[in-house]
PDB file of C-alpha atoms in Angstrom:
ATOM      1  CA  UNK A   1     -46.371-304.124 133.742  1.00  0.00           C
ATOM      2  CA  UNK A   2     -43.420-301.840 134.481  1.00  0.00           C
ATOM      3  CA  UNK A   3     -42.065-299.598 131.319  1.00  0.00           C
ATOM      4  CA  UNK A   4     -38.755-301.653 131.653  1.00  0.00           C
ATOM      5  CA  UNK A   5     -40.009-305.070 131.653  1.00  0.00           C
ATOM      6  CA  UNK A   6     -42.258-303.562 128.682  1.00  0.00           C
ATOM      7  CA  UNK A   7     -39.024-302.214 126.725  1.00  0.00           C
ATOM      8  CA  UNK A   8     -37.238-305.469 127.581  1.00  0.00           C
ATOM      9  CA  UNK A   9     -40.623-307.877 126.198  1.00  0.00           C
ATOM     10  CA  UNK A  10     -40.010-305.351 122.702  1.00  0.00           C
ATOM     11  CA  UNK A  11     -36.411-305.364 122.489  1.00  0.00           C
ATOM     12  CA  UNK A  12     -36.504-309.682 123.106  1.00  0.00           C
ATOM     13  CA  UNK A  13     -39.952-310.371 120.643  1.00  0.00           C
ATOM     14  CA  UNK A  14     -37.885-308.255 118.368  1.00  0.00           C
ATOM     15  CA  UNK A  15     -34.678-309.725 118.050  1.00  0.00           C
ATOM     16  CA  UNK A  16     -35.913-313.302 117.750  1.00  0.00           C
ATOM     17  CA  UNK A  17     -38.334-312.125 114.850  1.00  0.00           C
ATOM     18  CA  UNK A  18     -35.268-310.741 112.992  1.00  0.00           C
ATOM     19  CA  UNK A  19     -33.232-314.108 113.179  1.00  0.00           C
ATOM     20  CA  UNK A  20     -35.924-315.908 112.577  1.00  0.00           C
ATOM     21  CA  UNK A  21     -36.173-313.896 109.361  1.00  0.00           C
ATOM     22  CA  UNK A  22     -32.485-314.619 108.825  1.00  0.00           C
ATOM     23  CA  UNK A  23     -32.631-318.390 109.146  1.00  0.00           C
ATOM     24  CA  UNK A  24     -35.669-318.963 107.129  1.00  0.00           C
ATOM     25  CA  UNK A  25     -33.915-316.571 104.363  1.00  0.00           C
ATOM     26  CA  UNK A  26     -30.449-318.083 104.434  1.00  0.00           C
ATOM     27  CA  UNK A  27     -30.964-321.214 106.540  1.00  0.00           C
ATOM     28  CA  UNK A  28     -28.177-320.321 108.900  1.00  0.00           C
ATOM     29  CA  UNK A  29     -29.159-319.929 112.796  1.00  0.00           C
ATOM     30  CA  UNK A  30     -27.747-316.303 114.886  1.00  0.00           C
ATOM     31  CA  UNK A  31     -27.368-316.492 117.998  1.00  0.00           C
ATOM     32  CA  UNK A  32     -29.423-314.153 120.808  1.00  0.00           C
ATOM     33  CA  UNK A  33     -26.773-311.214 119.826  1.00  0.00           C
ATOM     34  CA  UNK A  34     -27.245-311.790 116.149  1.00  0.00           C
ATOM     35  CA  UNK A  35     -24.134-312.895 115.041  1.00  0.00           C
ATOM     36  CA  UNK A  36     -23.028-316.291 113.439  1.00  0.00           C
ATOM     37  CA  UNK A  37     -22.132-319.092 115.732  1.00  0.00           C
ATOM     38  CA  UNK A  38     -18.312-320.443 115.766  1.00  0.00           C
ATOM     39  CA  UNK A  39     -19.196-323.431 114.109  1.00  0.00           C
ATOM     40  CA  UNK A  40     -21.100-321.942 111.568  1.00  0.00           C
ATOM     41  CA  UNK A  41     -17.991-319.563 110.619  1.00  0.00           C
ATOM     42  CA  UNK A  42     -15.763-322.304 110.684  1.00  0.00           C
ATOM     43  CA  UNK A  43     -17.500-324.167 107.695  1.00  0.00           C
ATOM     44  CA  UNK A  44     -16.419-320.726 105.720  1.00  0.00           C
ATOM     45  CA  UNK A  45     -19.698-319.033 105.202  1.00  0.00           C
ATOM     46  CA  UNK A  46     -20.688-318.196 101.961  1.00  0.00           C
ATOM     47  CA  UNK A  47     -23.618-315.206 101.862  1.00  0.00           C
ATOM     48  CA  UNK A  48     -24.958-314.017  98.290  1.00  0.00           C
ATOM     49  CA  UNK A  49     -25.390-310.220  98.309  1.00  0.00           C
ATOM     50  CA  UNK A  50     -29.426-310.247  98.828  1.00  0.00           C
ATOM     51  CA  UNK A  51     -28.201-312.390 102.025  1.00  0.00           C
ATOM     52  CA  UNK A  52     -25.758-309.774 103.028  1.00  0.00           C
ATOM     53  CA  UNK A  53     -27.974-307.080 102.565  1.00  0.00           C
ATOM     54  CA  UNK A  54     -30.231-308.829 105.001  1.00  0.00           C
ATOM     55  CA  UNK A  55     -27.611-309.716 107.881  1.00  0.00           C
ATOM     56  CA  UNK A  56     -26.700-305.773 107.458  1.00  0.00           C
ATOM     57  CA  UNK A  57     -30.205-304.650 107.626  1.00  0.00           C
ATOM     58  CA  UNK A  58     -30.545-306.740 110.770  1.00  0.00           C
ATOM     59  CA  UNK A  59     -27.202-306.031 112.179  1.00  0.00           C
ATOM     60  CA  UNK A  60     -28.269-302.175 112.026  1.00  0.00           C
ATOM     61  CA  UNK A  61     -31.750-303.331 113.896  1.00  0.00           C
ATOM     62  CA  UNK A  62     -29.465-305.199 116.701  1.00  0.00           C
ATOM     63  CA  UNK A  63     -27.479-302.554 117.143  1.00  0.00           C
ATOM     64  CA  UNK A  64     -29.975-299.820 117.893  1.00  0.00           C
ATOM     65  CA  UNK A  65     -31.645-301.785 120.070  1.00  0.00           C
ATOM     66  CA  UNK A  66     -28.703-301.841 122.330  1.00  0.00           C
ATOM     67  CA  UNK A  67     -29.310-298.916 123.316  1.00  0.00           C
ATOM     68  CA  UNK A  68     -33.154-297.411 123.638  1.00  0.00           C
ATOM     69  CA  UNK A  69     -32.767-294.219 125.689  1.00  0.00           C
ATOM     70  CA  UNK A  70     -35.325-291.872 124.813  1.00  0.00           C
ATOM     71  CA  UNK A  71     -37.071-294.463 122.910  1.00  0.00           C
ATOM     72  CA  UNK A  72     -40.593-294.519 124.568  1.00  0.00           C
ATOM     73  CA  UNK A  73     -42.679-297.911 124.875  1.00  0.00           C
ATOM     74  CA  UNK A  74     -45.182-297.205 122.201  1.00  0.00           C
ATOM     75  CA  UNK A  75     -42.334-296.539 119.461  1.00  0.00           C
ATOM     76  CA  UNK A  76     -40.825-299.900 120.769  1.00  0.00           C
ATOM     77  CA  UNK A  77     -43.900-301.878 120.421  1.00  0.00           C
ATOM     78  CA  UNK A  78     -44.716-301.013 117.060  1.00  0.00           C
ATOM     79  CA  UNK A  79     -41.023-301.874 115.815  1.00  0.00           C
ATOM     80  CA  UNK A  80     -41.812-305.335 117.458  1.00  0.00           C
ATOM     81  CA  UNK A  81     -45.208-305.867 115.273  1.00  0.00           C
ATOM     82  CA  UNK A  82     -44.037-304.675 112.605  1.00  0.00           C
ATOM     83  CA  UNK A  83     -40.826-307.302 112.160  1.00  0.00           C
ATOM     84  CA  UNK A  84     -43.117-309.849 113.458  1.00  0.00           C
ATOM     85  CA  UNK A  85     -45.485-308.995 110.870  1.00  0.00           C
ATOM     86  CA  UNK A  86     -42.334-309.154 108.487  1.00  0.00           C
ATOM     87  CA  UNK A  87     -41.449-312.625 110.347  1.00  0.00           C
ATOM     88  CA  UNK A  88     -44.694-313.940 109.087  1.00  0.00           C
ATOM     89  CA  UNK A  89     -44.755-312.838 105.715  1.00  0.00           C
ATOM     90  CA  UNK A  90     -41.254-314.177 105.117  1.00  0.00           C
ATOM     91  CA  UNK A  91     -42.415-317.906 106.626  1.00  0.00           C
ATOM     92  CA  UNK A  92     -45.851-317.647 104.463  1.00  0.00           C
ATOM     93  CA  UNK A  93     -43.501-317.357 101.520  1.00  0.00           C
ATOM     94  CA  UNK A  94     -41.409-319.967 102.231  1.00  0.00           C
ATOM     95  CA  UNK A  95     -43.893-322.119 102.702  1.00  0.00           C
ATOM     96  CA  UNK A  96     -45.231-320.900  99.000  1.00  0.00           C
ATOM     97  CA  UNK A  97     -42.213-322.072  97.001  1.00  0.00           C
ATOM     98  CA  UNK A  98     -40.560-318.167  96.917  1.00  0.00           C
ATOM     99  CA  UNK A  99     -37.061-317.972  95.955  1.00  0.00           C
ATOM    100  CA  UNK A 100     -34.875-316.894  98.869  1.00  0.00           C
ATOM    101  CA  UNK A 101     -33.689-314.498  97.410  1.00  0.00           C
ATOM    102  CA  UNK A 102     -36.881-312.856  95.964  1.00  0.00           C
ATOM    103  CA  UNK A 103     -37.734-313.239 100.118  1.00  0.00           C
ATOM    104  CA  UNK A 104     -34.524-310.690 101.087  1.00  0.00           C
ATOM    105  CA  UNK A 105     -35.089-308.102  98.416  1.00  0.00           C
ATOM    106  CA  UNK A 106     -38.797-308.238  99.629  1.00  0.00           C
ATOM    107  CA  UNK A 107     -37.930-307.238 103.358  1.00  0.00           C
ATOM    108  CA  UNK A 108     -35.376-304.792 102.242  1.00  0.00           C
ATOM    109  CA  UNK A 109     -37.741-302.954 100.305  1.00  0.00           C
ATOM    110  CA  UNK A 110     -40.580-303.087 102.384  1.00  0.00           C
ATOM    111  CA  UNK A 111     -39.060-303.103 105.698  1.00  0.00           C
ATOM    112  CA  UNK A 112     -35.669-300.953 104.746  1.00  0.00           C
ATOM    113  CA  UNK A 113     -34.807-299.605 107.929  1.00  0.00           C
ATOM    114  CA  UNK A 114     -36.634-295.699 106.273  1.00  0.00           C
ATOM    115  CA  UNK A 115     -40.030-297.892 106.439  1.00  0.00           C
ATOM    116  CA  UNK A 116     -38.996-299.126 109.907  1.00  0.00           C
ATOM    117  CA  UNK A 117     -38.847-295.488 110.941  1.00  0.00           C
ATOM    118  CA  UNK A 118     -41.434-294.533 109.722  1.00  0.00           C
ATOM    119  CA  UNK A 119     -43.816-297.345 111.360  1.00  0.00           C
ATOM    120  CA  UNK A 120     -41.804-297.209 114.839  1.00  0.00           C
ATOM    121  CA  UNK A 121     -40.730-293.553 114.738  1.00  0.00           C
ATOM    122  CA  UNK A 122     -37.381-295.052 115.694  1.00  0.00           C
ATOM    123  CA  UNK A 123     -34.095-293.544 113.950  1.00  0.00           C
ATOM    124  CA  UNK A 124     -31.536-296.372 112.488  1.00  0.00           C
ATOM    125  CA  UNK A 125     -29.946-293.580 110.426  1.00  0.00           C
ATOM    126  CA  UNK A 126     -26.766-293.604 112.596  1.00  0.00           C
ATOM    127  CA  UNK A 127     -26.849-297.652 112.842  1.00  0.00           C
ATOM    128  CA  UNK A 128     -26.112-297.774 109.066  1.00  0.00           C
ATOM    129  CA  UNK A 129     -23.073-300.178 107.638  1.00  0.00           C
ATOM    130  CA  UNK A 130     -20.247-298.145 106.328  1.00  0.00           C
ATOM    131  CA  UNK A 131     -18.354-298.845 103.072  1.00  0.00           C
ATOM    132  CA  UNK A 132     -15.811-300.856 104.823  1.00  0.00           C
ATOM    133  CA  UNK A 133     -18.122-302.644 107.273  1.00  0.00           C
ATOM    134  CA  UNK A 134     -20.288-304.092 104.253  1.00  0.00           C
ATOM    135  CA  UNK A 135     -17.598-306.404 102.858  1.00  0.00           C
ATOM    136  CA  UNK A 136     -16.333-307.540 106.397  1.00  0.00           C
ATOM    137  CA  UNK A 137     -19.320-309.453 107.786  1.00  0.00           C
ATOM    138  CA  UNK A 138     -17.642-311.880 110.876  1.00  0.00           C
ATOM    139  CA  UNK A 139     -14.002-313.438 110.598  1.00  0.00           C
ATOM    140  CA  UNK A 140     -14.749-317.276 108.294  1.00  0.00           C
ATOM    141  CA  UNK A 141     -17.443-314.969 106.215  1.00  0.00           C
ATOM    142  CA  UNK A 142     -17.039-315.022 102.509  1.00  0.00           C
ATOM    143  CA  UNK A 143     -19.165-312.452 100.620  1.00  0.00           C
ATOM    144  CA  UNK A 144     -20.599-313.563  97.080  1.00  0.00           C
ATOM    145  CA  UNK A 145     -20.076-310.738  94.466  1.00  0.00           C
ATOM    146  CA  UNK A 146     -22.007-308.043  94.678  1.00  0.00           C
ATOM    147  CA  UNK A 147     -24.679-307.393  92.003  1.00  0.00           C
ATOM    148  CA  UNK A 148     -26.018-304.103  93.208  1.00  0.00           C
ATOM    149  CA  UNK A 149     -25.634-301.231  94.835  1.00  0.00           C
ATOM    150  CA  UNK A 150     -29.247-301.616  96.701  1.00  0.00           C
ATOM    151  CA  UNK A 151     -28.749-302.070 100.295  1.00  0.00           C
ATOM    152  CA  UNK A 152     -31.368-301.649 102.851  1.00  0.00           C
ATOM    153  CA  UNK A 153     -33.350-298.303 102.088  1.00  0.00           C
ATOM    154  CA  UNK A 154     -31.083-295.963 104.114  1.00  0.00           C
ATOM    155  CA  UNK A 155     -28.947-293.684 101.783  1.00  0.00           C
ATOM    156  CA  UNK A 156     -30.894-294.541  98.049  1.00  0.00           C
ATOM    157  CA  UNK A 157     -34.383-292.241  97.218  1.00  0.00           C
ATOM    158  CA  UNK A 158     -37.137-294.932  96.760  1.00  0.00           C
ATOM    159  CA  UNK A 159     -37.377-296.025  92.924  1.00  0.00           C
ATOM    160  CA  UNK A 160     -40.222-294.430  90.889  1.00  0.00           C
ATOM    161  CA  UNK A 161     -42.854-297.224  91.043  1.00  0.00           C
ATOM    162  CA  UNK A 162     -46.405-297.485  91.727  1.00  0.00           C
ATOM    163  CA  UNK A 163     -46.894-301.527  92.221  1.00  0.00           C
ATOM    164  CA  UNK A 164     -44.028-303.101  94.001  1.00  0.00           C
ATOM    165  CA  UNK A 165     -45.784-306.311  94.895  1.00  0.00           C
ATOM    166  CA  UNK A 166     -43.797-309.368  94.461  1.00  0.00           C
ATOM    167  CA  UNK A 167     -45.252-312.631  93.423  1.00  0.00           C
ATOM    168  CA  UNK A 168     -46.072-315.141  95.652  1.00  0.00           C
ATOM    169  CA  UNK A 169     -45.151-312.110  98.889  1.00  0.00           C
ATOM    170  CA  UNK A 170     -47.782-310.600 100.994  1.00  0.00           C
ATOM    171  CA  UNK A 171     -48.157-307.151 100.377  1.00  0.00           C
ATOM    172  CA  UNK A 172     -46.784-304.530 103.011  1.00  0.00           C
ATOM    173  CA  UNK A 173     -48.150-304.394 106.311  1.00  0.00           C
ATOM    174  CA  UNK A 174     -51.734-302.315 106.489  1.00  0.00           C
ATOM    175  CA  UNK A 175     -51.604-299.094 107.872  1.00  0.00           C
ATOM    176  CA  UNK A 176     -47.781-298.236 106.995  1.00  0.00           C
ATOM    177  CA  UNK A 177     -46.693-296.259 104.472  1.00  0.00           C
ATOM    178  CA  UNK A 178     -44.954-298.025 101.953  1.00  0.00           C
ATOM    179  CA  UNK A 179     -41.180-296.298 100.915  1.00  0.00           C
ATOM    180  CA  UNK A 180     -41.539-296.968  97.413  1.00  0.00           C
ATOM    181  CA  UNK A 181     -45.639-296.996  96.833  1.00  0.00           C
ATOM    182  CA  UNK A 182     -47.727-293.970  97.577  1.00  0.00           C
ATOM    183  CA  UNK A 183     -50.964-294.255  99.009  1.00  0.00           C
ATOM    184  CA  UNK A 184     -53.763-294.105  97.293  1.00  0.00           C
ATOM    185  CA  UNK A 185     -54.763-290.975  99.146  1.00  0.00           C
ATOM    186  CA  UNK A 186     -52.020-288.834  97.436  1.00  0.00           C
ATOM    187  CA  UNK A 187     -54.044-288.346  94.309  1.00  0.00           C
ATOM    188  CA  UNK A 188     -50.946-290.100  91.842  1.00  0.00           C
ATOM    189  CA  UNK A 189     -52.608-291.225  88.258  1.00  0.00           C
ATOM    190  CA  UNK A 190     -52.557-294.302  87.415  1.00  0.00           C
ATOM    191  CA  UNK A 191     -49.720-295.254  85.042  1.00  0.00           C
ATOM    192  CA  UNK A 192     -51.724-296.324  81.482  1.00  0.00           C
ATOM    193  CA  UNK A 193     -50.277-299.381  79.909  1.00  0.00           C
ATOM    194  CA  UNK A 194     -49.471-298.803  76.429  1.00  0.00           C
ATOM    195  CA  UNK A 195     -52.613-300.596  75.085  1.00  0.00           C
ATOM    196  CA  UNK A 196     -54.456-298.147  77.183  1.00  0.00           C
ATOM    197  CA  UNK A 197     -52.056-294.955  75.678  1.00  0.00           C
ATOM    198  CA  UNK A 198     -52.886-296.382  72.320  1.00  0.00           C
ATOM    199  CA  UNK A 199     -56.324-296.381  72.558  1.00  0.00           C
ATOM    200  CA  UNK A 200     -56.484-293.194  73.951  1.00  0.00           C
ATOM    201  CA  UNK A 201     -54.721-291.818  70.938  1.00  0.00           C
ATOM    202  CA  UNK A 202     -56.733-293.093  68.331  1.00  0.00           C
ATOM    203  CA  UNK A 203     -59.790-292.501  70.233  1.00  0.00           C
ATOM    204  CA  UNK A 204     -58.359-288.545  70.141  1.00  0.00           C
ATOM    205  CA  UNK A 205     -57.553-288.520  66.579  1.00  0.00           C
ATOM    206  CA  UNK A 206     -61.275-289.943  65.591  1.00  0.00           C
ATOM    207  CA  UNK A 207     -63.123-287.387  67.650  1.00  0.00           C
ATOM    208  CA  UNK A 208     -60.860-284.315  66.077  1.00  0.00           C
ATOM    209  CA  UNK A 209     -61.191-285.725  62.527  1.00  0.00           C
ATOM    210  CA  UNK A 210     -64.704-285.860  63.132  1.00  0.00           C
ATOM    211  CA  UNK A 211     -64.732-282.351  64.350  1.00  0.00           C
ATOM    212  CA  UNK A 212     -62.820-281.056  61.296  1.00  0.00           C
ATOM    213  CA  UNK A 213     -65.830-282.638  59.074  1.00  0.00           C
ATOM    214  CA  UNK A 214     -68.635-280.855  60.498  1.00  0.00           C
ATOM    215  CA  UNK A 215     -66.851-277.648  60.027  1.00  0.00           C
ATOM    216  CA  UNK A 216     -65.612-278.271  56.624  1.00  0.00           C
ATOM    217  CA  UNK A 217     -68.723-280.008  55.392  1.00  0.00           C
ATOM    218  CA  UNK A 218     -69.346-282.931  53.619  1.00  0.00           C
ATOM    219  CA  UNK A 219     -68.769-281.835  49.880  1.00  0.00           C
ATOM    220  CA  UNK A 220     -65.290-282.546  48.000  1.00  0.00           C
ATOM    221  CA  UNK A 221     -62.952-279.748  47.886  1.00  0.00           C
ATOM    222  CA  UNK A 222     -59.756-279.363  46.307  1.00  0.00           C
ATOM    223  CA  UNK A 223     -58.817-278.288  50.425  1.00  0.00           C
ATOM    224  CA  UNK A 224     -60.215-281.178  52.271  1.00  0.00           C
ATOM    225  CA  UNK A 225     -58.143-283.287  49.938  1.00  0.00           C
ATOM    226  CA  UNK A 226     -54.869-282.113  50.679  1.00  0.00           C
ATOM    227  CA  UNK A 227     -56.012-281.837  54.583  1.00  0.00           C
ATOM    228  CA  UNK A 228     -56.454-285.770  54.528  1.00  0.00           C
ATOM    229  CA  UNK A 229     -54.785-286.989  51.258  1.00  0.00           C
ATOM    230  CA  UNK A 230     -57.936-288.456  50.039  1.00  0.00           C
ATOM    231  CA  UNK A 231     -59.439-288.806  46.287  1.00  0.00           C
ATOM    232  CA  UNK A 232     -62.543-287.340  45.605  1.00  0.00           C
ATOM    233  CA  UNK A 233     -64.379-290.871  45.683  1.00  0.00           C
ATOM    234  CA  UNK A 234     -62.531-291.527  48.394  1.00  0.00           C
ATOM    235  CA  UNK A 235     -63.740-288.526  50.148  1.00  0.00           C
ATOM    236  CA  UNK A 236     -67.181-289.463  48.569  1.00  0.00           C
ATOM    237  CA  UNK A 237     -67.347-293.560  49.993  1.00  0.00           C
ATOM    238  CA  UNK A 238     -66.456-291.359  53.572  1.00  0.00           C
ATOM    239  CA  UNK A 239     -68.851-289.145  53.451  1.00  0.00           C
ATOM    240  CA  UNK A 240     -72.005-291.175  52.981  1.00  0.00           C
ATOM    241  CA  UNK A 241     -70.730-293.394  55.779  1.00  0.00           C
ATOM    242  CA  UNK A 242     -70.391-290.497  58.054  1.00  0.00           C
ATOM    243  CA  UNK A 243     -73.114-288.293  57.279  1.00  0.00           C
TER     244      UNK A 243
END
């Protein structure tokens, strides 16, 4: 198959993934550009920020496509399978009884348009919303508040977590690095709950107390009991269970 029929196959699987995405997320159909139809902006839209952080996410995906020169076939392909792959993860939840909006924030931080990159070697950097473009969607377009600053993974550092699984959401695609989980490769410790911590701690404190005794010795002396702020019988009842 000629490289432009290939680029053209990408560019096409690509963009119907993405609205697909859309209208299982917000149950409102884009047309083959991306954009809302007339007669859905006419019933005066109404988009809750996880929603709007979506359509710009997508928006910024559109747009680049528009224009792929220099973009090779391979880097074009692997943007298509991995938005598919998104496509299907977004339809299995669905179908599970996910929240909708649980769904968005999943894609955004998954598939932020960094992750993207990263899987497609494809730059959306320059494709990002401005200030003034994220609270003018499309003419009939009403914006919910906004409850966060989070948008799509372009200008905020990935948050400090090690598990960003959400319930009921497939995890994120094998084989691509992750923007906010490191690999298990990059030698990170694993985080200790507090049970674990506590444990630890006592477990610590037992073995140097029990180190102290052997070098001290098991008699009573005026020193051991203001080290451990025993009485002598105390001291006494401890010792025959240690030693």
């Amino acid at each position: 198959m000629p490289a432009e029929r290939i680029h053209s196959a990408a560019r096409r699987d690509t963009r119907f993934a993405l609205r697909e995405i859309f209208r299982e997320v917000s149950g409102h159909q884009l047309n083959a550009n991306g954009e809302f139809s007339a007669a859905t902006l006419e019933g005066n839209l109404h988009l809750d920020p996880a929603t709007t952080d979506l359509y710009h996410w997508l928006r910024a995906i559109f747009s680049r496509l528009m224009d792929v020169r220099g973009v090779s076939g391979d880097s074009l392909t692997r943007l298509r399978e991995t938005v598919m792959a998104a496509a299907r993860g977004v339809k299995e939840a669905c179908e599970r009884g996910t929240s909708r909006d649980a769904i968005a924030r999943w894609v955004l931080q998954h598939y932020s348009l960094r992750s993207l990159r990263y899987a497609s070697d494809i730059d959306f950097g320059s494709q990002a919303p401005t200030n003034d473009q994220q609270g003018s969607l499309a003419p009939g377009v009403v914006q919910a508040p906004q409850q966060s600053a989070l948008r799509h993974g372009v200008f905020l550092p990935p948050p400090p977590v090690l598990n960003t699984r959400t319930q009921g959401l497939p995890p994120m695609l094998p084989g691509i690095a992750s923007p906010v989980a490191p690999s298990a490769g990059q030698g990170i410790p694993r985080i200790q709950t507090y049970e674990e911590w506590l444990a630890s701690q006592q477990q610590s404190g037992q073995h140097s107390l029990a180190k102290e005794d052997q070098r001290l010795g098991s008699s009573m002396t005026a020193r051991k009991a203001a080290i451990y702020g025993t009485t002598p019988e105390e001291w006494m009842a401890r010792s025959m269970h240690r030693f």
